Short mmCIF file of C-alpha atoms and ligand atoms in Angstrom, two decimals:
data_model
loop_
_atom_site.label_atom_id
_atom_site.label_comp_id
_atom_site.label_asym_id
_atom_site.label_seq_id
_atom_site.Cartn_x
_atom_site.Cartn_y
_atom_site.Cartn_z
CA MET A 1 -20.55 -10.47 6.68
CA LYS A 2 -23.37 -7.79 5.38
CA ASN A 3 -21.66 -4.33 6.33
CA ILE A 4 -18.00 -3.81 6.15
CA LEU A 5 -15.97 -0.88 7.19
CA VAL A 6 -13.07 -0.76 4.23
CA THR A 7 -10.31 1.78 6.17
CA GLY A 8 -7.92 4.34 4.33
CA GLY A 9 -10.14 2.63 0.92
CA ALA A 10 -9.28 6.23 -0.83
CA GLY A 11 -5.49 5.18 -0.96
CA PHE A 12 -3.91 3.62 -3.27
CA ILE A 13 -4.76 -0.91 -2.20
CA GLY A 14 -7.88 0.14 -0.45
CA SER A 15 -9.43 1.74 -3.85
CA GLU A 16 -9.07 -1.36 -5.49
CA PHE A 17 -9.98 -3.09 -2.67
CA VAL A 18 -13.27 -0.96 -2.94
CA ARG A 19 -13.47 -1.01 -6.29
CA TYR A 20 -13.01 -4.62 -6.61
CA MET A 21 -15.49 -5.80 -3.65
CA VAL A 22 -18.89 -3.46 -4.71
CA GLU A 23 -18.63 -5.52 -8.15
CA ARG A 24 -17.50 -8.53 -7.14
CA TYR A 25 -19.61 -8.49 -3.83
CA PRO A 26 -23.27 -6.70 -4.79
CA ASP A 27 -25.40 -7.85 -1.97
CA TYR A 28 -22.68 -6.92 1.07
CA HIS A 29 -21.62 -3.28 1.83
CA ILE A 30 -19.21 -1.65 1.49
CA ILE A 31 -18.34 1.35 3.61
CA CYS A 32 -15.10 3.94 2.76
CA PHE A 33 -14.25 5.63 6.12
CA ASP A 34 -10.96 7.85 5.60
CA LYS A 35 -9.00 10.62 6.44
CA LEU A 36 -8.08 12.13 3.20
CA THR A 37 -4.51 12.68 4.34
CA TYR A 38 -2.16 14.19 1.47
CA ALA A 39 -3.05 10.54 -0.12
CA GLY A 40 -6.08 9.69 0.06
CA ASN A 41 -8.49 10.28 -2.88
CA LEU A 42 -11.88 10.99 -4.30
CA ASP A 43 -11.23 10.60 -7.58
CA ASN A 44 -9.88 6.63 -7.07
CA LEU A 45 -13.75 6.45 -6.43
CA LEU A 46 -15.06 7.55 -9.00
CA PRO A 47 -15.79 5.07 -10.80
CA VAL A 48 -18.34 3.04 -7.18
CA SER A 49 -19.54 5.88 -7.18
CA ASP A 50 -22.25 6.21 -7.81
CA GLU A 51 -23.11 2.21 -6.84
CA PRO A 52 -26.15 1.48 -4.83
CA ASN A 53 -23.87 -0.85 -1.65
CA TYR A 54 -21.18 2.17 -1.64
CA ARG A 55 -21.03 4.89 0.39
CA PHE A 56 -17.77 6.87 2.10
CA GLU A 57 -16.85 8.74 5.39
CA ARG A 58 -14.43 11.08 6.23
CA GLY A 59 -12.72 9.49 9.35
CA ASP A 60 -9.62 9.33 11.09
CA ILE A 61 -9.51 5.71 12.32
CA ALA A 62 -7.29 7.64 15.62
CA ASP A 63 -10.91 9.61 16.00
CA ARG A 64 -12.61 7.18 18.72
CA GLU A 65 -15.89 9.45 17.85
CA ALA A 66 -15.51 9.17 14.82
CA VAL A 67 -14.96 5.56 14.48
CA ARG A 68 -17.58 4.54 17.60
CA GLN A 69 -20.60 7.00 14.78
CA ALA A 70 -19.84 4.60 12.09
CA LEU A 71 -19.98 1.74 13.02
CA GLU A 72 -22.84 2.01 14.61
CA THR A 73 -24.83 4.01 11.39
CA HIS A 74 -24.21 1.80 9.54
CA ASN A 75 -23.98 -1.42 12.03
CA ILE A 76 -20.73 -2.63 11.15
CA ASP A 77 -20.33 -6.58 10.98
CA THR A 78 -16.65 -6.57 9.43
CA ILE A 79 -13.42 -4.11 9.20
CA VAL A 80 -11.32 -4.49 6.64
CA ASN A 81 -8.08 -1.60 7.46
CA PHE A 82 -5.56 0.18 4.56
CA ALA A 83 -5.76 3.03 6.71
CA ALA A 84 -1.86 4.26 7.42
CA GLU A 85 1.21 6.25 6.23
CA SER A 86 2.45 4.28 3.32
CA HIS A 87 6.32 6.20 2.76
CA VAL A 88 8.99 4.85 4.01
CA ASP A 89 11.18 8.26 3.17
CA ARG A 90 8.55 10.59 5.18
CA SER A 91 8.81 8.15 7.99
CA ILE A 92 12.39 9.38 7.11
CA LEU A 93 11.57 12.90 7.73
CA ALA A 94 9.26 12.90 10.70
CA ALA A 95 7.35 9.95 11.75
CA ASP A 96 4.66 11.38 13.59
CA ALA A 97 1.53 10.81 11.55
CA PHE A 98 2.93 7.47 11.63
CA VAL A 99 2.62 6.50 15.54
CA HIS A 100 -0.22 8.48 14.85
CA THR A 101 -1.91 6.71 11.99
CA ASP A 102 0.21 3.32 12.29
CA VAL A 103 0.01 2.72 15.72
CA VAL A 104 -2.41 4.51 17.72
CA GLY A 105 -5.21 5.00 15.30
CA VAL A 106 -5.44 1.04 14.83
CA TYR A 107 -5.11 0.17 19.03
CA ILE A 108 -8.27 2.41 18.80
CA LEU A 109 -10.29 0.92 15.93
CA LEU A 110 -9.76 -2.37 17.71
CA ASP A 111 -10.59 -1.28 20.90
CA GLU A 112 -14.41 -0.32 19.24
CA SER A 113 -13.99 -3.04 17.59
CA LYS A 114 -14.79 -5.18 20.75
CA ASN A 115 -16.94 -2.86 22.51
CA HIS A 116 -19.11 -3.11 19.43
CA GLY A 117 -19.24 -6.95 18.43
CA ILE A 118 -16.97 -6.35 14.98
CA GLU A 119 -17.48 -10.62 14.06
CA ARG A 120 -13.74 -9.92 11.35
CA PHE A 121 -11.06 -7.82 11.41
CA LEU A 122 -8.51 -8.46 8.78
CA HIS A 123 -5.43 -6.05 9.21
CA VAL A 124 -3.26 -4.73 6.65
CA SER A 125 0.49 -5.32 6.96
CA THR A 126 3.76 -5.14 5.19
CA ASP A 127 6.46 -7.00 4.41
CA GLU A 128 8.79 -4.59 5.70
CA VAL A 129 8.47 -6.02 9.80
CA TYR A 130 10.30 -8.69 8.33
CA GLY A 131 13.46 -6.51 8.17
CA ASP A 132 16.05 -7.25 5.56
CA ILE A 133 16.79 -10.41 4.49
CA PRO A 134 19.80 -10.81 3.17
CA GLN A 135 18.83 -14.51 2.01
CA GLY A 136 15.98 -17.41 1.71
CA PHE A 137 12.19 -15.57 2.50
CA SER A 138 10.48 -14.43 4.52
CA ALA A 139 7.57 -17.28 6.42
CA GLU A 140 4.64 -15.48 8.83
CA GLY A 141 6.40 -16.84 12.35
CA ASP A 142 9.49 -15.40 11.64
CA ALA A 143 10.22 -12.47 14.06
CA PHE A 144 9.77 -8.95 13.45
CA ALA A 145 13.14 -6.85 13.23
CA PRO A 146 12.20 -3.83 11.45
CA ASN A 147 14.08 -0.93 10.13
CA SER A 148 12.92 1.83 9.42
CA PRO A 149 9.82 4.26 11.79
CA TYR A 150 7.09 3.31 9.25
CA ALA A 151 7.89 -0.33 9.52
CA ALA A 152 8.06 -0.06 13.21
CA SER A 153 4.88 1.83 13.44
CA LYS A 154 3.57 -0.89 10.89
CA ALA A 155 4.89 -3.53 13.48
CA GLY A 156 3.75 -2.12 16.68
CA GLY A 157 0.24 -1.56 15.32
CA GLU A 158 -0.22 -5.30 13.42
CA LEU A 159 1.27 -6.66 17.54
CA MET A 160 -1.85 -4.57 19.15
CA VAL A 161 -3.78 -6.79 16.21
CA ARG A 162 -2.32 -10.47 17.96
CA ALA A 163 -3.35 -8.95 20.82
CA TYR A 164 -6.86 -8.10 21.25
CA HIS A 165 -6.99 -11.54 19.75
CA VAL A 166 -4.90 -13.44 21.62
CA THR A 167 -5.98 -11.27 25.19
CA HIS A 168 -9.72 -10.60 23.85
CA GLY A 169 -10.98 -12.87 21.47
CA LEU A 170 -11.10 -10.64 18.25
CA ASN A 171 -11.52 -12.83 14.80
CA THR A 172 -8.59 -10.86 13.04
CA VAL A 173 -6.79 -12.10 10.25
CA VAL A 174 -3.00 -9.89 8.73
CA THR A 175 -2.36 -10.40 5.83
CA ARG A 176 1.28 -9.52 4.69
CA GLY A 177 2.34 -7.58 1.32
CA SER A 178 4.83 -7.40 -0.59
CA ASN A 179 5.69 -4.31 -2.54
CA THR A 180 2.50 -3.54 -4.50
CA TYR A 181 1.90 -1.29 -8.05
CA GLY A 182 -0.50 -0.48 -10.39
CA PRO A 183 -3.19 2.52 -11.47
CA TYR A 184 -3.92 5.40 -8.75
CA GLN A 185 -0.65 4.74 -7.48
CA TYR A 186 0.08 7.50 -5.30
CA PRO A 187 3.68 9.20 -7.55
CA GLU A 188 5.86 9.71 -4.29
CA LYS A 189 6.67 5.89 -4.77
CA VAL A 190 9.00 4.22 -7.34
CA LEU A 191 7.13 3.15 -9.46
CA PRO A 192 5.00 6.03 -10.45
CA LEU A 193 7.19 8.12 -9.65
CA PHE A 194 9.60 6.99 -11.61
CA ILE A 195 6.90 6.79 -14.88
CA THR A 196 5.25 9.81 -14.58
CA GLU A 197 9.44 11.97 -14.14
CA ALA A 198 9.91 9.90 -17.30
CA ILE A 199 7.45 11.20 -18.89
CA ASP A 200 8.55 14.79 -18.97
CA ASP A 201 11.71 14.10 -19.69
CA ARG A 202 12.80 14.24 -15.69
CA PRO A 203 15.54 12.35 -13.59
CA LEU A 204 14.87 8.84 -11.92
CA PRO A 205 16.88 9.21 -9.15
CA VAL A 206 17.82 5.69 -7.66
CA TYR A 207 18.87 5.22 -4.59
CA GLY A 208 22.25 4.25 -3.50
CA ASP A 209 23.34 1.52 -5.94
CA GLY A 210 20.25 0.16 -7.58
CA LYS A 211 20.69 -3.32 -6.38
CA GLN A 212 18.12 -3.69 -3.36
CA VAL A 213 16.04 -6.29 -3.87
CA ARG A 214 12.33 -6.45 -3.43
CA ASP A 215 8.88 -8.60 -4.50
CA TRP A 216 6.75 -6.88 -6.58
CA LEU A 217 2.99 -7.85 -6.28
CA PHE A 218 0.40 -6.88 -9.22
CA VAL A 219 -2.63 -3.99 -7.00
CA HIS A 220 -5.37 -6.55 -8.37
CA ASP A 221 -3.56 -9.77 -6.61
CA HIS A 222 -3.08 -8.67 -3.82
CA VAL A 223 -7.22 -7.28 -2.85
CA THR A 224 -7.31 -11.52 -4.56
CA GLY A 225 -5.50 -12.19 -1.32
CA ILE A 226 -7.05 -10.07 1.22
CA ASP A 227 -10.53 -11.54 0.00
CA THR A 228 -9.05 -15.05 0.52
CA ALA A 229 -7.98 -14.29 3.60
CA LEU A 230 -10.93 -12.24 4.97
CA HIS A 231 -12.62 -15.02 3.41
CA LYS A 232 -11.34 -18.28 4.11
CA GLY A 233 -8.38 -17.37 6.87
CA GLU A 234 -7.97 -18.64 10.31
CA ALA A 235 -8.36 -16.25 13.60
CA GLY A 236 -5.67 -15.16 14.56
CA GLU A 237 -3.34 -16.38 12.10
CA ALA A 238 -1.01 -14.01 9.28
CA TYR A 239 -1.11 -15.06 6.06
CA ASN A 240 1.79 -13.13 3.41
CA ILE A 241 0.78 -12.67 0.45
CA ALA A 242 3.84 -12.41 -2.36
CA GLY A 243 4.72 -11.60 -5.96
CA GLU A 244 7.52 -13.97 -5.14
CA ASP A 245 9.28 -12.32 -8.40
CA LEU A 246 12.28 -10.66 -6.87
CA ARG A 247 13.78 -7.57 -8.59
CA HIS A 248 17.01 -4.76 -8.40
CA ASN A 249 15.45 -1.64 -8.21
CA ILE A 250 18.01 -0.51 -11.89
CA ASP A 251 16.48 -4.08 -13.17
CA VAL A 252 13.38 -2.32 -12.70
CA THR A 253 14.18 1.06 -13.83
CA HIS A 254 15.07 0.00 -16.91
CA MET A 255 12.47 -1.85 -18.11
CA LEU A 256 10.48 0.74 -17.63
CA LEU A 257 12.21 3.71 -19.52
CA ALA A 258 12.86 0.42 -21.88
CA GLY A 259 8.65 0.40 -22.10
CA LEU A 260 8.25 4.12 -21.96
CA GLY A 261 10.79 4.75 -25.28
CA LYS A 262 12.59 6.88 -23.32
CA PRO A 263 16.73 7.04 -22.83
CA ALA A 264 18.87 5.49 -20.00
CA ASP A 265 20.49 8.87 -19.41
CA LEU A 266 17.67 9.95 -17.07
CA ILE A 267 19.11 7.85 -14.73
CA LYS A 268 20.44 8.94 -11.67
CA HIS A 269 22.46 7.98 -8.75
CA VAL A 270 21.36 8.99 -5.70
CA PRO A 271 22.59 9.60 -2.19
CA ASP A 272 21.14 6.12 -0.62
CA ARG A 273 18.11 6.81 1.18
CA GLU A 274 19.60 5.76 5.37
CA GLY A 275 18.58 2.71 6.63
CA HIS A 276 18.01 1.47 3.65
CA ASP A 277 16.53 -2.82 3.79
CA ARG A 278 18.92 -4.18 0.97
CA ARG A 279 16.27 -7.13 0.31
CA TYR A 280 12.58 -8.40 0.96
CA ALA A 281 11.12 -11.79 0.22
CA MET A 282 8.51 -13.73 0.88
CA GLN A 283 6.95 -16.67 0.22
CA ALA A 284 3.21 -17.12 0.03
CA ASP A 285 2.94 -21.37 0.59
CA LYS A 286 0.08 -21.00 3.86
CA LEU A 287 -1.97 -18.34 1.22
CA ARG A 288 -1.86 -20.76 -1.79
CA ALA A 289 -3.37 -23.37 0.65
CA LEU A 290 -6.53 -21.62 0.55
CA GLY A 291 -7.18 -21.43 -3.11
CA TRP A 292 -5.11 -17.94 -4.23
CA GLN A 293 -3.02 -17.80 -6.73
CA ARG A 294 -0.87 -14.31 -8.32
CA GLU A 295 -3.28 -13.65 -11.96
CA TYR A 296 0.14 -11.16 -12.99
CA THR A 297 3.42 -11.94 -14.11
CA PHE A 298 5.76 -8.55 -13.46
CA GLU A 299 5.60 -7.83 -17.56
CA ARG A 300 2.43 -8.16 -18.06
CA GLY A 301 1.77 -5.93 -14.57
CA VAL A 302 4.11 -2.80 -16.05
CA ALA A 303 2.90 -3.15 -19.33
CA LEU A 304 -0.36 -2.19 -17.86
CA THR A 305 0.57 0.94 -15.24
CA ILE A 306 3.16 2.38 -18.37
CA ASP A 307 -0.38 2.50 -20.22
CA TRP A 308 -3.13 3.54 -17.67
CA TYR A 309 -0.27 6.44 -16.15
CA ARG A 310 -0.42 6.99 -19.50
CA ASP A 311 -2.86 7.66 -20.64
CA ASN A 312 -4.85 8.98 -17.60
CA GLU A 313 -2.38 12.09 -16.54
CA TRP A 314 -5.79 14.28 -15.13
CA TRP A 315 -5.34 12.18 -12.46
CA TRP A 316 -0.99 11.95 -11.44
CA ARG A 317 -1.08 15.83 -13.27
CA LYS A 318 -3.30 17.19 -10.23
CA ILE A 319 -0.98 15.96 -6.95
CA LYS A 320 2.21 16.40 -8.17
CA THR A 321 1.51 20.55 -7.49
CA GLY A 322 1.69 22.34 -4.22
CA GLU A 323 2.38 19.77 -0.51
CA TYR A 324 4.06 17.40 -3.40
CA MET A 325 6.20 19.57 -5.10
CA ASP A 326 7.83 21.29 -1.29
CA TYR A 327 8.34 16.95 -0.53
CA TYR A 328 9.54 16.36 -3.73
CA LYS A 329 11.71 19.17 -2.83
CA ARG A 330 12.98 17.82 0.78
CA GLN A 331 12.91 15.25 -0.16
CA TYR A 332 15.24 15.03 -3.82
CA MET A 333 16.54 18.18 -4.64
CA ALA A 334 19.84 17.55 -2.57
CA ARG A 335 19.91 14.22 -3.33
CA LEU A 336 19.83 15.42 -7.64
CA ALA A 337 22.85 17.82 -6.97
CA ALA A 338 24.41 15.07 -5.11
CA ALA A 339 24.44 13.22 -8.66
CA GLU A 340 25.50 15.99 -10.32
CA GLY A 341 27.21 13.82 -13.76
CA SER A 342 27.14 10.53 -12.79
CA SER A 343 24.14 10.26 -15.13
CA GLU A 344 24.23 5.92 -16.20
CA SER A 345 24.03 4.91 -19.97
P1 LIG B 401 -2.06 4.99 0.49
O1 LIG B 401 -0.77 6.12 0.79
O2 LIG B 401 -1.51 4.57 -0.77
O3 LIG B 401 -3.21 5.04 1.44
C1 LIG B 401 -3.32 5.23 2.71
C2 LIG B 401 -4.83 5.66 2.68
O4 LIG B 401 -5.04 6.31 4.46
C3 LIG B 401 -4.76 6.94 2.84
O5 LIG B 401 -6.28 7.42 1.40
C4 LIG B 401 -5.02 8.06 3.94
O6 LIG B 401 -5.66 9.36 3.34
C5 LIG B 401 -6.09 7.07 4.86
N1 LIG B 401 -5.56 7.62 5.58
C6 LIG B 401 -3.92 7.51 6.32
N2 LIG B 401 -4.02 8.28 7.35
C7 LIG B 401 -5.67 7.80 8.45
C8 LIG B 401 -6.37 7.63 8.85
N3 LIG B 401 -5.49 7.98 10.28
N4 LIG B 401 -7.82 7.45 9.36
C9 LIG B 401 -7.77 7.02 7.89
N5 LIG B 401 -7.58 7.13 6.75
C10 LIG B 401 -6.12 7.14 6.87
O7 LIG B 401 -0.85 3.74 0.74
P2 LIG B 401 -1.14 2.15 0.46
O8 LIG B 401 0.17 1.87 -0.42
O9 LIG B 401 -2.48 1.60 -0.58
O10 LIG B 401 -0.90 0.28 1.52
C11 LIG B 401 -2.30 0.49 2.34
C12 LIG B 401 -2.62 0.13 2.90
O11 LIG B 401 -1.27 -1.63 2.76
C13 LIG B 401 -1.37 -0.11 4.06
O12 LIG B 401 -1.96 -0.21 5.80
C14 LIG B 401 0.18 0.25 3.67
O13 LIG B 401 1.13 -0.11 5.41
C15 LIG B 401 -0.06 -1.13 3.54
N6 LIG B 401 0.90 -2.22 2.51
C16 LIG B 401 0.57 -1.14 1.08
C17 LIG B 401 2.11 -1.82 0.32
C18 LIG B 401 2.23 -1.85 -0.93
O14 LIG B 401 3.60 -1.48 -0.88
N7 LIG B 401 2.07 -0.42 -1.54
C19 LIG B 401 2.57 -3.17 0.13
C20 LIG B 401 2.53 -4.17 1.91
C21 LIG B 401 1.09 -3.23 2.51
O1 LIG B 402 7.11 -3.73 0.33
C1 LIG B 402 5.67 -3.13 1.69
C2 LIG B 402 5.98 -1.96 1.08
O2 LIG B 402 6.93 -1.12 -0.32
C3 LIG B 402 4.53 -1.08 1.96
O3 LIG B 402 4.65 -1.66 3.10
C4 LIG B 402 4.63 0.10 2.32
O4 LIG B 402 4.36 0.82 1.89
C5 LIG B 402 5.20 1.28 0.96
O5 LIG B 402 5.90 1.83 0.92
C6 LIG B 402 6.87 0.22 -0.59
O6 LIG B 402 7.84 0.60 0.65
P1 LIG B 402 9.43 0.41 -0.47
O7 LIG B 402 10.20 1.78 0.15
O8 LIG B 402 10.17 -0.15 -0.56
O9 LIG B 402 8.32 1.26 -1.69
P2 LIG B 402 9.75 2.53 -2.89
O10 LIG B 402 8.43 2.43 -3.94
O11 LIG B 402 9.26 3.68 -1.82
O12 LIG B 402 10.63 2.23 -2.72
C7 LIG B 402 10.75 1.24 -3.95
C8 LIG B 402 12.66 1.15 -3.94
O13 LIG B 402 12.86 1.88 -4.78
C9 LIG B 402 13.64 1.01 -2.97
O14 LIG B 402 14.25 -0.26 -3.02
C10 LIG B 402 13.91 2.20 -2.55
C11 LIG B 402 13.75 2.74 -4.26
N1 LIG B 402 13.68 3.91 -4.25
C12 LIG B 402 12.37 4.17 -3.71
C13 LIG B 402 12.50 5.75 -4.40
C14 LIG B 402 11.35 6.30 -3.91
C15 LIG B 402 14.80 4.33 -4.79
O15 LIG B 402 15.32 4.00 -5.14
N2 LIG B 402 14.02 6.14 -5.65
C16 LIG B 402 13.50 6.70 -5.36
O16 LIG B 402 12.88 7.38 -5.81
#
């Protein structure tokens, strides 16, 4: 690996990967290719912007000409694809952009990888492809049963990755990460939403009874998992990157409020997300066998994350304007009104 195209590298996990790779592998050239949608943010890449082994190119993975040019200009041999529409609630409001990027975009990237002789293609996927897991733990060979338009589009893209390996012999690896949190996460996802809202003493909209279960993974651990799979994963294989730390949403919410020193009456139980998966759970034995280990407990990761949002209001306050507020109103105003008087102490 010499020249790595990191698509979606201006987003939350992608930018952590870029920052990590630029420092960890000074001999690699890291080229970030990103459309800069509402979720893409060059502020996330400020820590590496002057590094000699880092470049940024603005482009859409579904734009064949833009992809071809980036591959040729930078003599790319490796692709790590983070680019996606990533928020389940937005996919319920409108799924067009999800099909465009998570399905068509992945196909274009794969097809140009085949044409360009790319030596390694790592695709970043999600535990949501397995669907709701009422009990037990998903292993890599389990069937897909995606339930949200987001999860379905990720499953579609992933199946195309499999097809390009089997049919065209492309050297692919897939990672399936669990719920990831940490610094630089766009404040639509539950942890940064609740932390930033609580800082401002605003209500925290917990969907339904809050007894849904998610498996939490600190962003640095997700990125080291991808690094491990990229360098050591077997071609054609998929690897779960699981935090193996299952929590009920309501417990996570209380933990955030305690960490921030805010009262529990900020909690509002609002009408549930449509089609809401109750539980995700995976085991990471296959990746562990390659030498990966999780470094951060949830307690440590949450404390670091709270501190980061407290110390970096410059980063999130300017996001919570304009398009963000339009989305917030569409997603939450009616829900919060329906929850009036249902606060929890
Ligand atoms: P994010 O929404 O923060 O970032 C997505 C990035 O992709 C943004 O920079 C955006 O500008 C870019 N992008 C979107 N459409 C594009 C396009 N057509 N062409 C080029 N760039 C485009 O997402 P994230 O939370 O960092 O997730 C990154 C990847 O990891 C996604 O593929 C997601 O499905 C997967 N994943 C996320 C989690 C999680 O908990 N956040 C867990 C498992 C897997
Ligand atoms: O599991 C991996 C997935 O995790 C990734 O593939 C997705 O890209 C990522 O967004 C995340 O999906 P979730 O839907 O699990 O994350 P989110 O932060 O949106 O919600 C986490 C849980 O919190 C979920 O059960 C819904 C609940 N929730 C979320 C929001 C935004 C609330 O109760 N209230 C909220 O306002």
